[in-house]
PDB file of C-alpha atoms and ligand atoms in Angstrom:
ATOM      1  CA  MET A  28       0.169  11.965 -18.501  1.00 96.00           C
ATOM      2  CA  LYS A  29      -0.294   8.395 -17.413  1.00 98.00           C
ATOM      3  CA  ILE A  30      -0.366   7.516 -13.695  1.00 98.00           C
ATOM      4  CA  LEU A  31       0.624   4.025 -12.586  1.00 98.00           C
ATOM      5  CA  ILE A  32      -0.703   2.830  -9.225  1.00 98.00           C
ATOM      6  CA  PRO A  33       0.505  -0.433  -7.655  1.00 98.00           C
ATOM      7  CA  VAL A  34      -2.238  -2.051  -5.561  1.00 98.00           C
ATOM      8  CA  LYS A  35      -1.689  -4.999  -3.232  1.00 98.00           C
ATOM      9  CA  ARG A  36      -4.175  -7.612  -2.089  1.00 97.00           C
ATOM     10  CA  VAL A  37      -3.849  -7.989   1.678  1.00 97.00           C
ATOM     11  CA  ILE A  38      -5.875  -9.351   4.598  1.00 97.00           C
ATOM     12  CA  ASP A  39      -8.831  -6.995   5.155  1.00 97.00           C
ATOM     13  CA  TYR A  40      -7.935  -4.527   7.899  1.00 95.00           C
ATOM     14  CA  ASN A  41     -11.066  -5.501   9.886  1.00 95.00           C
ATOM     15  CA  VAL A  42      -9.979  -9.132  10.179  1.00 95.00           C
ATOM     16  CA  LYS A  43      -8.215 -10.330  13.314  1.00 92.00           C
ATOM     17  CA  VAL A  44      -5.023 -11.868  11.979  1.00 92.00           C
ATOM     18  CA  ARG A  45      -4.230 -15.372  13.272  1.00 92.00           C
ATOM     19  CA  VAL A  46      -0.769 -16.910  13.337  1.00 94.00           C
ATOM     20  CA  LYS A  47      -0.462 -20.420  11.860  1.00 94.00           C
ATOM     21  CA  PRO A  48       0.027 -23.119  14.498  1.00 93.00           C
ATOM     22  CA  ASP A  49       3.531 -23.906  13.142  1.00 95.00           C
ATOM     23  CA  GLN A  50       4.476 -20.179  13.394  1.00 94.00           C
ATOM     24  CA  SER A  51       5.573 -20.109   9.759  1.00 91.00           C
ATOM     25  CA  GLY A  52       3.292 -17.186   8.877  1.00 91.00           C
ATOM     26  CA  VAL A  53      -0.282 -15.981   9.198  1.00 92.00           C
ATOM     27  CA  GLU A  54      -3.417 -17.881   8.288  1.00 93.00           C
ATOM     28  CA  LEU A  55      -4.668 -16.905   4.817  1.00 90.00           C
ATOM     29  CA  ALA A  56      -7.113 -19.748   4.138  1.00 89.00           C
ATOM     30  CA  ASN A  57     -10.744 -18.544   4.143  1.00 92.00           C
ATOM     31  CA  VAL A  58      -9.716 -15.079   5.295  1.00 95.00           C
ATOM     32  CA  LYS A  59     -11.356 -11.966   3.819  1.00 96.00           C
ATOM     33  CA  MET A  60      -8.904 -10.093   1.626  1.00 97.00           C
ATOM     34  CA  ALA A  61      -9.102  -6.525   0.329  1.00 97.00           C
ATOM     35  CA  MET A  62      -7.076  -3.787  -1.327  1.00 98.00           C
ATOM     36  CA  ASN A  63      -4.346  -2.411   0.926  1.00 98.00           C
ATOM     37  CA  PRO A  64      -5.983   0.698   2.500  1.00 98.00           C
ATOM     38  CA  PHE A  65      -3.087   3.003   1.543  1.00 98.00           C
ATOM     39  CA  ASP A  66      -3.433   1.839  -2.056  1.00 98.00           C
ATOM     40  CA  GLU A  67      -7.105   2.883  -2.022  1.00 98.00           C
ATOM     41  CA  ILE A  68      -5.856   6.355  -1.075  1.00 98.00           C
ATOM     42  CA  ALA A  69      -3.355   6.190  -3.959  1.00 98.00           C
ATOM     43  CA  VAL A  70      -6.137   5.225  -6.406  1.00 98.00           C
ATOM     44  CA  GLU A  71      -8.332   8.050  -5.117  1.00 98.00           C
ATOM     45  CA  GLN A  72      -5.490  10.527  -5.660  1.00 98.00           C
ATOM     46  CA  GLY A  73      -4.874   9.273  -9.191  1.00 98.00           C
ATOM     47  CA  LEU A  74      -8.575   9.658  -9.994  1.00 98.00           C
ATOM     48  CA  ARG A  75      -8.668  13.184  -8.549  1.00 98.00           C
ATOM     49  CA  LEU A  76      -5.659  14.168 -10.681  1.00 98.00           C
ATOM     50  CA  LYS A  77      -7.397  12.768 -13.750  1.00 98.00           C
ATOM     51  CA  GLU A  78     -10.635  14.573 -12.888  1.00 98.00           C
ATOM     52  CA  ALA A  79      -8.645  17.803 -12.481  1.00 97.00           C
ATOM     53  CA  GLY A  80      -7.298  17.341 -16.015  1.00 97.00           C
ATOM     54  CA  GLN A  81      -3.738  16.654 -14.832  1.00 96.00           C
ATOM     55  CA  ALA A  82      -3.650  13.050 -15.995  1.00 97.00           C
ATOM     56  CA  ASP A  83      -5.326  11.239 -18.822  1.00 96.00           C
ATOM     57  CA  GLU A  84      -5.029   7.619 -17.771  1.00 98.00           C
ATOM     58  CA  VAL A  85      -4.938   5.786 -14.436  1.00 98.00           C
ATOM     59  CA  VAL A  86      -3.441   2.307 -14.712  1.00 98.00           C
ATOM     60  CA  LEU A  87      -3.417  -0.154 -11.795  1.00 98.00           C
ATOM     61  CA  VAL A  88      -0.872  -2.927 -11.379  1.00 98.00           C
ATOM     62  CA  SER A  89      -0.889  -5.783  -8.898  1.00 98.00           C
ATOM     63  CA  VAL A  90       1.599  -8.559  -8.244  1.00 98.00           C
ATOM     64  CA  GLY A  91       0.003 -11.651  -6.774  1.00 97.00           C
ATOM     65  CA  PRO A  92      -2.045 -14.804  -7.279  1.00 96.00           C
ATOM     66  CA  SER A  93      -5.088 -14.963  -9.574  1.00 96.00           C
ATOM     67  CA  GLN A  94      -7.289 -13.312  -6.922  1.00 96.00           C
ATOM     68  CA  ALA A  95      -5.173 -10.156  -7.209  1.00 97.00           C
ATOM     69  CA  GLY A  96      -7.309  -9.607 -10.310  1.00 97.00           C
ATOM     70  CA  GLU A  97     -10.260  -8.928  -7.948  1.00 97.00           C
ATOM     71  CA  THR A  98      -8.222  -6.241  -6.197  1.00 98.00           C
ATOM     72  CA  ILE A  99      -7.528  -4.571  -9.540  1.00 98.00           C
ATOM     73  CA  ARG A 100     -11.244  -4.835 -10.351  1.00 98.00           C
ATOM     74  CA  THR A 101     -12.049  -2.988  -7.087  1.00 98.00           C
ATOM     75  CA  GLY A 102      -9.858  -0.097  -8.239  1.00 98.00           C
ATOM     76  CA  LEU A 103     -11.396  -0.163 -11.714  1.00 98.00           C
ATOM     77  CA  ALA A 104     -14.816   0.136 -10.059  1.00 98.00           C
ATOM     78  CA  MET A 105     -13.570   3.245  -8.236  1.00 98.00           C
ATOM     79  CA  GLY A 106     -12.842   4.695 -11.696  1.00 98.00           C
ATOM     80  CA  ALA A 107      -9.360   3.609 -12.846  1.00 98.00           C
ATOM     81  CA  ASP A 108      -9.043   2.921 -16.581  1.00 98.00           C
ATOM     82  CA  ARG A 109      -7.286  -0.429 -16.877  1.00 98.00           C
ATOM     83  CA  GLY A 110      -5.209  -2.946 -14.991  1.00 98.00           C
ATOM     84  CA  ILE A 111      -2.085  -5.060 -15.283  1.00 98.00           C
ATOM     85  CA  HIS A 112      -1.886  -8.285 -13.324  1.00 98.00           C
ATOM     86  CA  ILE A 113       1.556  -9.777 -12.796  1.00 98.00           C
ATOM     87  CA  GLU A 114       0.891 -13.349 -11.817  1.00 97.00           C
ATOM     88  CA  ALA A 115       2.916 -14.617  -8.860  1.00 96.00           C
ATOM     89  CA  ASP A 116       1.698 -17.407  -6.609  1.00 93.00           C
ATOM     90  CA  GLN A 117       4.562 -17.218  -4.202  1.00 90.00           C
ATOM     91  CA  GLU A 118       5.111 -14.445  -1.644  1.00 89.00           C
ATOM     92  CA  THR A 119       6.968 -11.518  -3.256  1.00 95.00           C
ATOM     93  CA  GLU A 120       9.330  -9.377  -1.214  1.00 97.00           C
ATOM     94  CA  PRO A 121       9.433  -5.580  -1.711  1.00 97.00           C
ATOM     95  CA  LEU A 122      12.638  -5.721  -3.801  1.00 97.00           C
ATOM     96  CA  ALA A 123      11.087  -8.258  -6.184  1.00 98.00           C
ATOM     97  CA  VAL A 124       7.896  -6.177  -6.454  1.00 98.00           C
ATOM     98  CA  ALA A 125       9.951  -3.019  -7.063  1.00 98.00           C
ATOM     99  CA  LYS A 126      11.895  -4.745  -9.865  1.00 98.00           C
ATOM    100  CA  LEU A 127       8.668  -5.983 -11.480  1.00 98.00           C
ATOM    101  CA  LEU A 128       7.162  -2.504 -11.198  1.00 98.00           C
ATOM    102  CA  ALA A 129      10.309  -0.988 -12.724  1.00 98.00           C
ATOM    103  CA  ALA A 130       9.891  -3.348 -15.704  1.00 98.00           C
ATOM    104  CA  VAL A 131       6.245  -2.249 -16.053  1.00 98.00           C
ATOM    105  CA  VAL A 132       7.309   1.407 -15.860  1.00 98.00           C
ATOM    106  CA  GLU A 133       9.693   0.777 -18.740  1.00 98.00           C
ATOM    107  CA  ARG A 134       6.848  -0.607 -20.858  1.00 97.00           C
ATOM    108  CA  GLU A 135       4.157   1.870 -19.844  1.00 98.00           C
ATOM    109  CA  ALA A 136       6.226   5.064 -19.432  1.00 98.00           C
ATOM    110  CA  PRO A 137       3.985   6.739 -16.817  1.00 98.00           C
ATOM    111  CA  GLY A 138       4.788  10.278 -15.653  1.00 97.00           C
ATOM    112  CA  LEU A 139       3.972   9.439 -12.037  1.00 98.00           C
ATOM    113  CA  VAL A 140       3.761   6.329  -9.869  1.00 98.00           C
ATOM    114  CA  ILE A 141       1.623   6.582  -6.732  1.00 98.00           C
ATOM    115  CA  CYS A 142       2.125   3.778  -4.173  1.00 98.00           C
ATOM    116  CA  GLY A 143       0.752   3.249  -0.705  1.00 98.00           C
ATOM    117  CA  LYS A 144       3.273   4.167   1.991  1.00 98.00           C
ATOM    118  CA  GLN A 145       3.168   0.585   3.225  1.00 97.00           C
ATOM    119  CA  ALA A 146       1.327  -2.668   2.821  1.00 97.00           C
ATOM    120  CA  ILE A 147      -0.508  -3.478   6.053  1.00 96.00           C
ATOM    121  CA  ASP A 148       0.442  -7.151   5.873  1.00 93.00           C
ATOM    122  CA  ASP A 149       4.240  -6.948   5.826  1.00 90.00           C
ATOM    123  CA  ASP A 150       4.489  -3.285   7.014  1.00 93.00           C
ATOM    124  CA  SER A 151       7.674  -3.073   4.948  1.00 96.00           C
ATOM    125  CA  ASN A 152       7.402   0.532   3.739  1.00 97.00           C
ATOM    126  CA  GLN A 153      10.084  -0.211   1.128  1.00 98.00           C
ATOM    127  CA  THR A 154       8.584  -0.816  -2.300  1.00 98.00           C
ATOM    128  CA  GLY A 155       8.051   2.799  -3.407  1.00 98.00           C
ATOM    129  CA  GLN A 156      11.496   3.859  -2.233  1.00 98.00           C
ATOM    130  CA  MET A 157      13.186   0.888  -3.927  1.00 98.00           C
ATOM    131  CA  LEU A 158      11.259   1.543  -7.137  1.00 98.00           C
ATOM    132  CA  ALA A 159      12.373   5.201  -7.191  1.00 98.00           C
ATOM    133  CA  ALA A 160      15.975   4.090  -6.658  1.00 98.00           C
ATOM    134  CA  LEU A 161      15.826   1.450  -9.414  1.00 98.00           C
ATOM    135  CA  LEU A 162      14.371   3.995 -11.856  1.00 98.00           C
ATOM    136  CA  GLY A 163      16.651   6.824 -10.756  1.00 98.00           C
ATOM    137  CA  TRP A 164      13.501   8.923 -10.176  1.00 98.00           C
ATOM    138  CA  ALA A 165      12.721  11.445  -7.466  1.00 98.00           C
ATOM    139  CA  GLN A 166      10.557  10.291  -4.583  1.00 98.00           C
ATOM    140  CA  GLY A 167       8.131  11.980  -2.230  1.00 98.00           C
ATOM    141  CA  THR A 168       7.193   9.634   0.606  1.00 97.00           C
ATOM    142  CA  PHE A 169       4.414   9.761   3.259  1.00 97.00           C
ATOM    143  CA  ALA A 170       2.466  12.312   1.207  1.00 98.00           C
ATOM    144  CA  SER A 171      -0.448  14.064   2.881  1.00 97.00           C
ATOM    145  CA  GLY A 172      -0.614  16.624   0.073  1.00 98.00           C
ATOM    146  CA  LEU A 173       0.250  16.401  -3.627  1.00 98.00           C
ATOM    147  CA  ASP A 174       0.168  19.108  -6.299  1.00 96.00           C
ATOM    148  CA  LEU A 175       1.438  18.792  -9.847  1.00 96.00           C
ATOM    149  CA  ALA A 176       2.783  21.550 -12.056  1.00 92.00           C
ATOM    150  CA  ALA A 177       4.372  21.131 -15.512  1.00 81.00           C
ATOM    151  CA  ASP A 178       7.538  19.204 -14.668  1.00 91.00           C
ATOM    152  CA  LYS A 179       7.487  19.123 -10.893  1.00 96.00           C
ATOM    153  CA  ALA A 180       5.404  17.904  -7.985  1.00 97.00           C
ATOM    154  CA  THR A 181       4.948  19.538  -4.611  1.00 97.00           C
ATOM    155  CA  VAL A 182       4.593  16.975  -1.877  1.00 98.00           C
ATOM    156  CA  ILE A 183       3.603  17.654   1.711  1.00 98.00           C
ATOM    157  CA  ARG A 184       5.212  14.951   3.830  1.00 97.00           C
ATOM    158  CA  GLU A 185       4.057  13.828   7.241  1.00 91.00           C
ATOM    159  CA  VAL A 186       7.208  13.813   9.348  1.00 91.00           C
ATOM    160  CA  ASP A 187       7.671  13.555  13.105  1.00 89.00           C
ATOM    161  CA  GLY A 188       6.266  16.670  14.693  1.00 88.00           C
ATOM    162  CA  GLY A 189       5.101  18.459  11.556  1.00 92.00           C
ATOM    163  CA  LEU A 190       4.756  18.708   7.822  1.00 95.00           C
ATOM    164  CA  GLU A 191       7.597  19.012   5.340  1.00 97.00           C
ATOM    165  CA  HIS A 192       6.906  20.678   1.976  1.00 98.00           C
ATOM    166  CA  ILE A 193       9.190  19.464  -0.828  1.00 98.00           C
ATOM    167  CA  GLU A 194       9.388  20.000  -4.566  1.00 98.00           C
ATOM    168  CA  ILE A 195      10.484  17.071  -6.710  1.00 98.00           C
ATOM    169  CA  ALA A 196      11.183  16.694 -10.409  1.00 97.00           C
ATOM    170  CA  MET A 197       8.856  14.555 -12.521  1.00 97.00           C
ATOM    171  CA  PRO A 198       8.687  11.695 -13.356  1.00 97.00           C
ATOM    172  CA  ALA A 199       8.507  10.675  -9.717  1.00 98.00           C
ATOM    173  CA  VAL A 200       7.341   8.056  -7.258  1.00 98.00           C
ATOM    174  CA  VAL A 201       5.021   9.309  -4.531  1.00 98.00           C
ATOM    175  CA  THR A 202       3.956   7.154  -1.583  1.00 98.00           C
ATOM    176  CA  VAL A 203       0.781   8.208   0.180  1.00 98.00           C
ATOM    177  CA  ASP A 204      -0.119   8.560   3.840  1.00 97.00           C
ATOM    178  CA  LEU A 205      -3.480   8.265   5.574  1.00 96.00           C
ATOM    179  CA  ARG A 206      -4.509  11.915   5.589  1.00 95.00           C
ATOM    180  CA  LEU A 207      -4.063  12.615   1.853  1.00 97.00           C
ATOM    181  CA  ASN A 208      -7.734  12.003   1.029  1.00 98.00           C
ATOM    182  CA  GLU A 209     -10.758   9.866   1.785  1.00 98.00           C
ATOM    183  CA  PRO A 210     -11.218   7.198  -0.889  1.00 98.00           C
ATOM    184  CA  ARG A 211     -14.586   7.077  -2.640  1.00 97.00           C
ATOM    185  CA  TYR A 212     -16.929   4.116  -2.642  1.00 96.00           C
ATOM    186  CA  ALA A 213     -17.553   2.478  -5.994  1.00 96.00           C
ATOM    187  CA  SER A 214     -21.057   3.235  -7.313  1.00 95.00           C
ATOM    188  CA  LEU A 215     -23.158   0.412  -8.725  1.00 96.00           C
ATOM    189  CA  PRO A 216     -22.932   1.709 -12.329  1.00 96.00           C
ATOM    190  CA  ASN A 217     -19.151   1.945 -11.962  1.00 96.00           C
ATOM    191  CA  ILE A 218     -18.971  -1.607 -10.576  1.00 97.00           C
ATOM    192  CA  MET A 219     -20.832  -2.751 -13.687  1.00 97.00           C
ATOM    193  CA  LYS A 220     -18.590  -0.693 -15.991  1.00 97.00           C
ATOM    194  CA  ALA A 221     -15.481  -2.094 -14.314  1.00 97.00           C
ATOM    195  CA  LYS A 222     -16.375  -5.603 -15.458  1.00 97.00           C
ATOM    196  CA  LYS A 223     -15.660  -4.536 -19.037  1.00 97.00           C
ATOM    197  CA  LYS A 224     -12.402  -2.701 -18.355  1.00 98.00           C
ATOM    198  CA  PRO A 225      -9.288  -4.553 -19.551  1.00 98.00           C
ATOM    199  CA  ILE A 226      -6.808  -6.290 -17.249  1.00 98.00           C
ATOM    200  CA  ASP A 227      -3.655  -7.449 -19.034  1.00 98.00           C
ATOM    201  CA  ALA A 228      -1.848 -10.467 -17.631  1.00 98.00           C
ATOM    202  CA  LEU A 229       1.938 -10.465 -17.502  1.00 97.00           C
ATOM    203  CA  SER A 230       4.193 -13.207 -16.216  1.00 97.00           C
ATOM    204  CA  VAL A 231       7.239 -12.725 -14.049  1.00 97.00           C
ATOM    205  CA  ALA A 232       9.295 -14.576 -16.688  1.00 96.00           C
ATOM    206  CA  GLU A 233       8.132 -12.160 -19.395  1.00 96.00           C
ATOM    207  CA  LEU A 234       9.428  -9.266 -17.305  1.00 97.00           C
ATOM    208  CA  GLY A 235      12.711 -11.088 -16.724  1.00 96.00           C
ATOM    209  CA  VAL A 236      12.831 -10.540 -12.972  1.00 97.00           C
ATOM    210  CA  ASP A 237      14.244 -12.943 -10.381  1.00 96.00           C
ATOM    211  CA  ILE A 238      11.697 -12.994  -7.541  1.00 96.00           C
ATOM    212  CA  ALA A 239      13.428 -15.664  -5.443  1.00 95.00           C
ATOM    213  CA  PRO A 240      13.110 -14.678  -1.766  1.00 94.00           C
ATOM    214  CA  ARG A 241      16.174 -13.158  -0.118  1.00 94.00           C
ATOM    215  CA  LEU A 242      14.758 -13.137   3.370  1.00 93.00           C
ATOM    216  CA  LYS A 243      13.899 -16.125   5.505  1.00 92.00           C
ATOM    217  CA  ILE A 244      11.087 -15.836   8.021  1.00 91.00           C
ATOM    218  CA  THR A 245      12.256 -17.811  11.007  1.00 95.00           C
ATOM    219  CA  LYS A 246       9.215 -17.385  13.226  1.00 95.00           C
ATOM    220  CA  VAL A 247       5.955 -15.428  13.438  1.00 94.00           C
ATOM    221  CA  GLU A 248       4.472 -14.805  16.878  1.00 93.00           C
ATOM    222  CA  GLU A 249       1.273 -13.270  18.237  1.00 89.00           C
ATOM    223  CA  PRO A 250       1.904 -10.025  20.114  1.00 87.00           C
ATOM    224  CA  ALA A 251       1.949 -10.483  23.904  1.00 87.00           C
ATOM    225  CA  SER A 252      -1.584 -10.200  25.236  1.00 86.00           C
ATOM    226  CA  ARG A 253      -2.267  -7.080  27.270  1.00 86.00           C
ATOM    227  CA  GLU A 254      -2.800  -7.434  30.991  1.00 85.00           C
ATOM    228  CA  ALA A 255      -6.138  -6.268  32.358  1.00 89.00           C
ATOM    229  CA  GLY A 256      -6.152  -2.763  33.839  1.00 89.00           C
ATOM    230  CA  ILE A 257      -6.976  -1.932  37.442  1.00 89.00           C
ATOM    231  CA  LYS A 258      -8.911   0.875  39.097  1.00 93.00           C
ATOM    232  CA  VAL A 259      -7.111   2.831  41.772  1.00 93.00           C
ATOM    233  CA  GLY A 260      -8.884   4.333  44.761  1.00 95.00           C
ATOM    234  CA  SER A 261      -7.053   7.639  45.032  1.00 96.00           C
ATOM    235  CA  VAL A 262      -4.500   9.935  43.408  1.00 96.00           C
ATOM    236  CA  SER A 263      -1.895   8.986  46.000  1.00 95.00           C
ATOM    237  CA  GLU A 264      -2.411   5.278  45.202  1.00 95.00           C
ATOM    238  CA  LEU A 265      -2.003   6.091  41.489  1.00 95.00           C
ATOM    239  CA  VAL A 266       1.224   7.997  42.126  1.00 96.00           C
ATOM    240  CA  ASP A 267       2.480   5.167  44.311  1.00 95.00           C
ATOM    241  CA  LYS A 268       1.766   2.585  41.605  1.00 93.00           C
ATOM    242  CA  LEU A 269       3.363   4.697  38.870  1.00 93.00           C
ATOM    243  CA  LYS A 270       6.437   5.136  41.066  1.00 94.00           C
ATOM    244  CA  ASN A 271       6.850   1.702  42.578  1.00 94.00           C
ATOM    245  CA  ASP A 272       5.055  -0.788  40.274  1.00 90.00           C
ATOM    246  CA  ALA A 273       5.323   0.725  36.779  1.00 88.00           C
ATOM    247  CA  LYS A 274       8.486   2.658  37.686  1.00 91.00           C
ATOM    248  CA  VAL A 275       7.666   5.374  35.166  1.00 91.00           C
ATOM    249  CA  ILE A 276       7.945   8.416  37.446  1.00 88.00           C
TER     250      ILE A 276
HETATM  251  P1  AMP B   3       5.483  -2.376   1.207  1.00 87.28           P
HETATM  252  O1  AMP B   3       6.817  -1.846   0.805  1.00 87.28           O
HETATM  253  O2  AMP B   3       5.369  -3.884   1.071  1.00 87.28           O
HETATM  254  O3  AMP B   3       5.059  -1.895   2.585  1.00 87.28           O
HETATM  255  O4  AMP B   3       4.404  -1.803   0.162  1.00 87.28           O
HETATM  256  C1  AMP B   3       4.319  -0.426  -0.172  1.00 87.28           C
HETATM  257  C2  AMP B   3       3.440  -0.218  -1.393  1.00 87.28           C
HETATM  258  O5  AMP B   3       4.034  -0.894  -2.524  1.00 87.28           O
HETATM  259  C3  AMP B   3       2.032  -0.753  -1.314  1.00 87.28           C
HETATM  260  O6  AMP B   3       1.167   0.151  -0.646  1.00 87.28           O
HETATM  261  C4  AMP B   3       1.677  -0.919  -2.798  1.00 87.28           C
HETATM  262  O7  AMP B   3       1.386   0.347  -3.384  1.00 87.28           O
HETATM  263  C5  AMP B   3       3.015  -1.407  -3.376  1.00 87.28           C
HETATM  264  N1  AMP B   3       3.067  -2.897  -3.373  1.00 87.28           N
HETATM  265  C6  AMP B   3       3.688  -3.711  -2.478  1.00 87.28           C
HETATM  266  N2  AMP B   3       3.504  -5.010  -2.811  1.00 87.28           N
HETATM  267  C7  AMP B   3       2.741  -5.022  -3.930  1.00 87.28           C
HETATM  268  C8  AMP B   3       2.190  -6.047  -4.763  1.00 87.28           C
HETATM  269  N3  AMP B   3       2.376  -7.350  -4.499  1.00 87.28           N
HETATM  270  N4  AMP B   3       1.459  -5.671  -5.841  1.00 87.28           N
HETATM  271  C9  AMP B   3       1.261  -4.361  -6.130  1.00 87.28           C
HETATM  272  N5  AMP B   3       1.749  -3.356  -5.380  1.00 87.28           N
HETATM  273  C10 AMP B   3       2.470  -3.667  -4.295  1.00 87.28           C
END
C-alpha cells in the first residue's frame, strides 16, 4: 500500500510571528520556515507503518512556492521515499489544497492519506476533512492512535474529555494529533540520501484546479498584550480581588 502525506511549509513554531504594518497579513520576509509540526507527526506515522510492513511506499506532497521543495526534502531525510511538489506562489486556501490533493490521489491511488490535524499558520483544520469529502472516503480526525488491518483502520481520536475509538473503512484520510508519536530526527546519512530522492513537479494547471481565493482577509491584528500580574498579600485580599475586580466568583 502507498501512503500519501501532505506536508505544508509554515513559519517555524519557535519564531515570534509579526503582523505586517498594513495589517494585511503576517511578515514572511526573512522568517525561518519549517515543516508544519503536525505534518512531521504524519510523516513519522507513515514511516512507522512502512517499517512495520504495512505500507510499501511513503510519498510526500506539498503545495507552495519553490521553497516548499525544501520542506519535502526534510521529510525525505526522515525516510520518506519520494515527493511531489505542486507549485503555487500565491496563498492557497484549504479547499484549493484539498482539490489539488484529490487530483494527486487520483493519479497516485494511495490506500491512505495522513494529514496534520491543522497547519499552525492558518489554524484552519479543514484540509483533511475536505479531502475526505471530495474523495468520498472515510475520515479519522485528531488521531492519537492508528492501527491498520486488511481493509480497515482503527483510529483513536482525541475528543473533549476522553478518547474515542473508531473503525473506518480503507482507503481513508487520517488527520493526526500531537500525541500520536514523537517524530524522529533525520540522521546525517539519511540527509545525504534524501538529496538523491526524486521530487516530481506538478503545476496547478496540469491538475486542472481553480485555486482562486474565496475568502478575503480584511485585517490581521496582534493579540491583545497581557497585563502584568500582581502579588496579593493575603488569601482574603485574593478572594476580594476575584470577587470585586475580576468578578469571577
Ligand atoms: P489546514 O486545514 O490548513 O489547517 O491544514 C491541515 C493539513 O492539511 C496540514 O497539516 C497538511 O497536512 C495539509 N495541508 C494544508 N495546506 C497544505 C499545503 N499547502 N501543502 C501540503 N499540505 C497541506
